């Protein structure tokens, strides 16, 4: 099955697999680095002394799109604005897009 694969192809597949693994693990590595930097600067490890944390459901926007994923070949900026996009207010954060940081406002 693999008689016709050259060393260059094997190297290419290996590099491709490593890039996929690095892409998948990048958010976890970034989170680890930011927490360690905040800890070394005596900042809140959750919010970085901003005192607020963005909502996980709406990702800080305060609204949730109700449409399912659709694929359009025409860019949204070229479409007419007569078709409104249906959005609803996020019920988790009540449309604010953020919460008070629990770590900063702990009761003693």
mmCIF file of the C-alpha atoms, coordinates in Angstrom:
data_MODEL
# 
_entry.id   MODEL 
# 
loop_
_atom_site.group_PDB 
_atom_site.id 
_atom_site.type_symbol 
_atom_site.label_atom_id 
_atom_site.label_alt_id 
_atom_site.label_comp_id 
_atom_site.label_asym_id 
_atom_site.label_entity_id 
_atom_site.label_seq_id 
_atom_site.pdbx_PDB_ins_code 
_atom_site.Cartn_x 
_atom_site.Cartn_y 
_atom_site.Cartn_z 
_atom_site.occupancy 
_atom_site.B_iso_or_equiv 
_atom_site.pdbx_formal_charge 
_atom_site.auth_seq_id 
_atom_site.auth_comp_id 
_atom_site.auth_asym_id 
_atom_site.auth_atom_id 
_atom_site.pdbx_PDB_model_num 
ATOM 1   C CA . UNK A 1 1   ? 0.000   0.000  0.000  1.00 0.00 ? 1   UNK A CA 1 
ATOM 2   C CA . UNK A 1 2   ? 2.811   2.411  0.847  1.00 0.00 ? 2   UNK A CA 1 
ATOM 3   C CA . UNK A 1 3   ? 5.349   1.238  -1.734 1.00 0.00 ? 3   UNK A CA 1 
ATOM 4   C CA . UNK A 1 4   ? 5.154   4.391  -3.808 1.00 0.00 ? 4   UNK A CA 1 
ATOM 5   C CA . UNK A 1 5   ? 5.441   6.952  -1.007 1.00 0.00 ? 5   UNK A CA 1 
ATOM 6   C CA . UNK A 1 6   ? 8.690   8.899  -1.017 1.00 0.00 ? 6   UNK A CA 1 
ATOM 7   C CA . UNK A 1 7   ? 10.589  10.270 1.962  1.00 0.00 ? 7   UNK A CA 1 
ATOM 8   C CA . UNK A 1 8   ? 9.499   13.807 1.038  1.00 0.00 ? 8   UNK A CA 1 
ATOM 9   C CA . UNK A 1 9   ? 5.847   12.806 1.176  1.00 0.00 ? 9   UNK A CA 1 
ATOM 10  C CA . UNK A 1 10  ? 6.318   11.189 4.578  1.00 0.00 ? 10  UNK A CA 1 
ATOM 11  C CA . UNK A 1 11  ? 8.048   14.335 5.827  1.00 0.00 ? 11  UNK A CA 1 
ATOM 12  C CA . UNK A 1 12  ? 5.202   16.447 4.434  1.00 0.00 ? 12  UNK A CA 1 
ATOM 13  C CA . UNK A 1 13  ? 2.561   14.343 6.169  1.00 0.00 ? 13  UNK A CA 1 
ATOM 14  C CA . UNK A 1 14  ? 4.513   14.519 9.423  1.00 0.00 ? 14  UNK A CA 1 
ATOM 15  C CA . UNK A 1 15  ? 4.867   18.296 9.275  1.00 0.00 ? 15  UNK A CA 1 
ATOM 16  C CA . UNK A 1 16  ? 1.180   18.620 8.400  1.00 0.00 ? 16  UNK A CA 1 
ATOM 17  C CA . UNK A 1 17  ? 0.179   16.472 11.366 1.00 0.00 ? 17  UNK A CA 1 
ATOM 18  C CA . UNK A 1 18  ? 2.395   18.534 13.674 1.00 0.00 ? 18  UNK A CA 1 
ATOM 19  C CA . UNK A 1 19  ? 0.827   21.767 12.398 1.00 0.00 ? 19  UNK A CA 1 
ATOM 20  C CA . UNK A 1 20  ? -2.675  20.411 13.005 1.00 0.00 ? 20  UNK A CA 1 
ATOM 21  C CA . UNK A 1 21  ? -1.711  19.389 16.553 1.00 0.00 ? 21  UNK A CA 1 
ATOM 22  C CA . UNK A 1 22  ? -0.161  22.802 17.214 1.00 0.00 ? 22  UNK A CA 1 
ATOM 23  C CA . UNK A 1 23  ? -3.281  24.558 15.917 1.00 0.00 ? 23  UNK A CA 1 
ATOM 24  C CA . UNK A 1 24  ? -5.555  22.492 18.127 1.00 0.00 ? 24  UNK A CA 1 
ATOM 25  C CA . UNK A 1 25  ? -3.462  23.011 21.268 1.00 0.00 ? 25  UNK A CA 1 
ATOM 26  C CA . UNK A 1 26  ? -2.745  26.742 20.731 1.00 0.00 ? 26  UNK A CA 1 
ATOM 27  C CA . UNK A 1 27  ? -5.686  28.083 22.814 1.00 0.00 ? 27  UNK A CA 1 
ATOM 28  C CA . UNK A 1 28  ? -4.739  25.885 25.774 1.00 0.00 ? 28  UNK A CA 1 
ATOM 29  C CA . UNK A 1 29  ? -1.103  26.960 25.596 1.00 0.00 ? 29  UNK A CA 1 
ATOM 30  C CA . UNK A 1 30  ? -2.127  30.633 25.334 1.00 0.00 ? 30  UNK A CA 1 
ATOM 31  C CA . UNK A 1 31  ? -4.408  30.288 28.343 1.00 0.00 ? 31  UNK A CA 1 
ATOM 32  C CA . UNK A 1 32  ? -1.636  28.669 30.379 1.00 0.00 ? 32  UNK A CA 1 
ATOM 33  C CA . UNK A 1 33  ? 0.838   31.439 29.499 1.00 0.00 ? 33  UNK A CA 1 
ATOM 34  C CA . UNK A 1 34  ? -1.622  34.252 30.289 1.00 0.00 ? 34  UNK A CA 1 
ATOM 35  C CA . UNK A 1 35  ? -2.533  32.737 33.667 1.00 0.00 ? 35  UNK A CA 1 
ATOM 36  C CA . UNK A 1 36  ? 1.133   32.347 34.609 1.00 0.00 ? 36  UNK A CA 1 
ATOM 37  C CA . UNK A 1 37  ? 1.899   35.938 33.558 1.00 0.00 ? 37  UNK A CA 1 
ATOM 38  C CA . UNK A 1 38  ? -1.043  37.275 35.554 1.00 0.00 ? 38  UNK A CA 1 
ATOM 39  C CA . UNK A 1 39  ? 0.027   35.246 38.581 1.00 0.00 ? 39  UNK A CA 1 
ATOM 40  C CA . UNK A 1 40  ? 3.595   36.591 38.394 1.00 0.00 ? 40  UNK A CA 1 
ATOM 41  C CA . UNK A 1 41  ? 2.267   40.173 38.199 1.00 0.00 ? 41  UNK A CA 1 
ATOM 42  C CA . UNK A 1 42  ? -0.097  39.591 41.172 1.00 0.00 ? 42  UNK A CA 1 
ATOM 43  C CA . UNK A 1 43  ? -3.148  40.144 38.980 1.00 0.00 ? 43  UNK A CA 1 
ATOM 44  C CA . UNK A 1 44  ? -6.432  38.274 39.034 1.00 0.00 ? 44  UNK A CA 1 
ATOM 45  C CA . UNK A 1 45  ? -5.857  35.051 37.091 1.00 0.00 ? 45  UNK A CA 1 
ATOM 46  C CA . UNK A 1 46  ? -9.401  35.032 35.725 1.00 0.00 ? 46  UNK A CA 1 
ATOM 47  C CA . UNK A 1 47  ? -9.983  38.606 34.498 1.00 0.00 ? 47  UNK A CA 1 
ATOM 48  C CA . UNK A 1 48  ? -6.575  40.318 34.679 1.00 0.00 ? 48  UNK A CA 1 
ATOM 49  C CA . UNK A 1 49  ? -7.890  43.000 37.096 1.00 0.00 ? 49  UNK A CA 1 
ATOM 50  C CA . UNK A 1 50  ? -10.614 44.109 34.660 1.00 0.00 ? 50  UNK A CA 1 
ATOM 51  C CA . UNK A 1 51  ? -13.239 43.093 37.259 1.00 0.00 ? 51  UNK A CA 1 
ATOM 52  C CA . UNK A 1 52  ? -15.481 41.657 34.495 1.00 0.00 ? 52  UNK A CA 1 
ATOM 53  C CA . UNK A 1 53  ? -15.520 38.377 32.557 1.00 0.00 ? 53  UNK A CA 1 
ATOM 54  C CA . UNK A 1 54  ? -17.191 37.978 29.165 1.00 0.00 ? 54  UNK A CA 1 
ATOM 55  C CA . UNK A 1 55  ? -20.248 35.747 28.831 1.00 0.00 ? 55  UNK A CA 1 
ATOM 56  C CA . UNK A 1 56  ? -19.455 32.260 27.561 1.00 0.00 ? 56  UNK A CA 1 
ATOM 57  C CA . UNK A 1 57  ? -22.770 31.835 25.750 1.00 0.00 ? 57  UNK A CA 1 
ATOM 58  C CA . UNK A 1 58  ? -22.742 34.993 23.588 1.00 0.00 ? 58  UNK A CA 1 
ATOM 59  C CA . UNK A 1 59  ? -18.947 35.511 23.792 1.00 0.00 ? 59  UNK A CA 1 
ATOM 60  C CA . UNK A 1 60  ? -19.340 39.070 25.077 1.00 0.00 ? 60  UNK A CA 1 
ATOM 61  C CA . UNK A 1 61  ? -21.643 40.405 22.346 1.00 0.00 ? 61  UNK A CA 1 
ATOM 62  C CA . UNK A 1 62  ? -24.874 40.342 24.377 1.00 0.00 ? 62  UNK A CA 1 
ATOM 63  C CA . UNK A 1 63  ? -26.858 38.850 21.490 1.00 0.00 ? 63  UNK A CA 1 
ATOM 64  C CA . UNK A 1 64  ? -27.237 35.421 19.969 1.00 0.00 ? 64  UNK A CA 1 
ATOM 65  C CA . UNK A 1 65  ? -27.895 34.866 16.273 1.00 0.00 ? 65  UNK A CA 1 
ATOM 66  C CA . UNK A 1 66  ? -30.935 32.695 15.729 1.00 0.00 ? 66  UNK A CA 1 
ATOM 67  C CA . UNK A 1 67  ? -30.154 31.683 12.166 1.00 0.00 ? 67  UNK A CA 1 
ATOM 68  C CA . UNK A 1 68  ? -28.542 28.359 11.526 1.00 0.00 ? 68  UNK A CA 1 
ATOM 69  C CA . UNK A 1 69  ? -25.274 28.267 9.617  1.00 0.00 ? 69  UNK A CA 1 
ATOM 70  C CA . UNK A 1 70  ? -25.800 29.187 5.984  1.00 0.00 ? 70  UNK A CA 1 
ATOM 71  C CA . UNK A 1 71  ? -23.308 29.403 3.174  1.00 0.00 ? 71  UNK A CA 1 
ATOM 72  C CA . UNK A 1 72  ? -23.584 32.414 0.860  1.00 0.00 ? 72  UNK A CA 1 
ATOM 73  C CA . UNK A 1 73  ? -21.374 33.035 -2.125 1.00 0.00 ? 73  UNK A CA 1 
ATOM 74  C CA . UNK A 1 74  ? -22.201 36.748 -1.993 1.00 0.00 ? 74  UNK A CA 1 
ATOM 75  C CA . UNK A 1 75  ? -20.513 38.751 0.735  1.00 0.00 ? 75  UNK A CA 1 
ATOM 76  C CA . UNK A 1 76  ? -22.836 40.190 3.394  1.00 0.00 ? 76  UNK A CA 1 
ATOM 77  C CA . UNK A 1 77  ? -21.686 43.733 2.652  1.00 0.00 ? 77  UNK A CA 1 
ATOM 78  C CA . UNK A 1 78  ? -23.014 43.430 -0.904 1.00 0.00 ? 78  UNK A CA 1 
ATOM 79  C CA . UNK A 1 79  ? -26.429 42.093 0.109  1.00 0.00 ? 79  UNK A CA 1 
ATOM 80  C CA . UNK A 1 80  ? -29.321 44.478 0.545  1.00 0.00 ? 80  UNK A CA 1 
ATOM 81  C CA . UNK A 1 81  ? -30.067 45.547 4.086  1.00 0.00 ? 81  UNK A CA 1 
ATOM 82  C CA . UNK A 1 82  ? -33.795 44.828 3.657  1.00 0.00 ? 82  UNK A CA 1 
ATOM 83  C CA . UNK A 1 83  ? -33.365 41.339 5.135  1.00 0.00 ? 83  UNK A CA 1 
ATOM 84  C CA . UNK A 1 84  ? -32.901 41.822 8.875  1.00 0.00 ? 84  UNK A CA 1 
ATOM 85  C CA . UNK A 1 85  ? -30.721 39.428 10.774 1.00 0.00 ? 85  UNK A CA 1 
ATOM 86  C CA . UNK A 1 86  ? -32.629 37.803 13.589 1.00 0.00 ? 86  UNK A CA 1 
ATOM 87  C CA . UNK A 1 87  ? -30.837 38.147 16.895 1.00 0.00 ? 87  UNK A CA 1 
ATOM 88  C CA . UNK A 1 88  ? -32.087 37.672 20.400 1.00 0.00 ? 88  UNK A CA 1 
ATOM 89  C CA . UNK A 1 89  ? -30.745 38.994 23.657 1.00 0.00 ? 89  UNK A CA 1 
ATOM 90  C CA . UNK A 1 90  ? -28.605 36.541 25.568 1.00 0.00 ? 90  UNK A CA 1 
ATOM 91  C CA . UNK A 1 91  ? -30.585 35.314 28.559 1.00 0.00 ? 91  UNK A CA 1 
ATOM 92  C CA . UNK A 1 92  ? -27.516 34.221 30.505 1.00 0.00 ? 92  UNK A CA 1 
ATOM 93  C CA . UNK A 1 93  ? -26.017 37.716 30.784 1.00 0.00 ? 93  UNK A CA 1 
ATOM 94  C CA . UNK A 1 94  ? -29.266 39.641 30.021 1.00 0.00 ? 94  UNK A CA 1 
ATOM 95  C CA . UNK A 1 95  ? -27.704 41.370 27.028 1.00 0.00 ? 95  UNK A CA 1 
ATOM 96  C CA . UNK A 1 96  ? -24.726 42.928 28.785 1.00 0.00 ? 96  UNK A CA 1 
ATOM 97  C CA . UNK A 1 97  ? -22.176 40.456 27.451 1.00 0.00 ? 97  UNK A CA 1 
ATOM 98  C CA . UNK A 1 98  ? -20.270 40.279 30.727 1.00 0.00 ? 98  UNK A CA 1 
ATOM 99  C CA . UNK A 1 99  ? -20.382 39.288 34.377 1.00 0.00 ? 99  UNK A CA 1 
ATOM 100 C CA . UNK A 1 100 ? -18.626 40.489 37.495 1.00 0.00 ? 100 UNK A CA 1 
ATOM 101 C CA . UNK A 1 101 ? -15.486 38.481 38.142 1.00 0.00 ? 101 UNK A CA 1 
ATOM 102 C CA . UNK A 1 102 ? -16.103 35.952 40.921 1.00 0.00 ? 102 UNK A CA 1 
ATOM 103 C CA . UNK A 1 103 ? -12.440 35.879 41.884 1.00 0.00 ? 103 UNK A CA 1 
ATOM 104 C CA . UNK A 1 104 ? -12.245 39.654 42.404 1.00 0.00 ? 104 UNK A CA 1 
ATOM 105 C CA . UNK A 1 105 ? -15.524 39.925 44.327 1.00 0.00 ? 105 UNK A CA 1 
ATOM 106 C CA . UNK A 1 106 ? -15.174 36.924 46.653 1.00 0.00 ? 106 UNK A CA 1 
ATOM 107 C CA . UNK A 1 107 ? -16.710 37.357 50.055 1.00 0.00 ? 107 UNK A CA 1 
ATOM 108 C CA . UNK A 1 108 ? -14.046 37.068 52.775 1.00 0.00 ? 108 UNK A CA 1 
# 
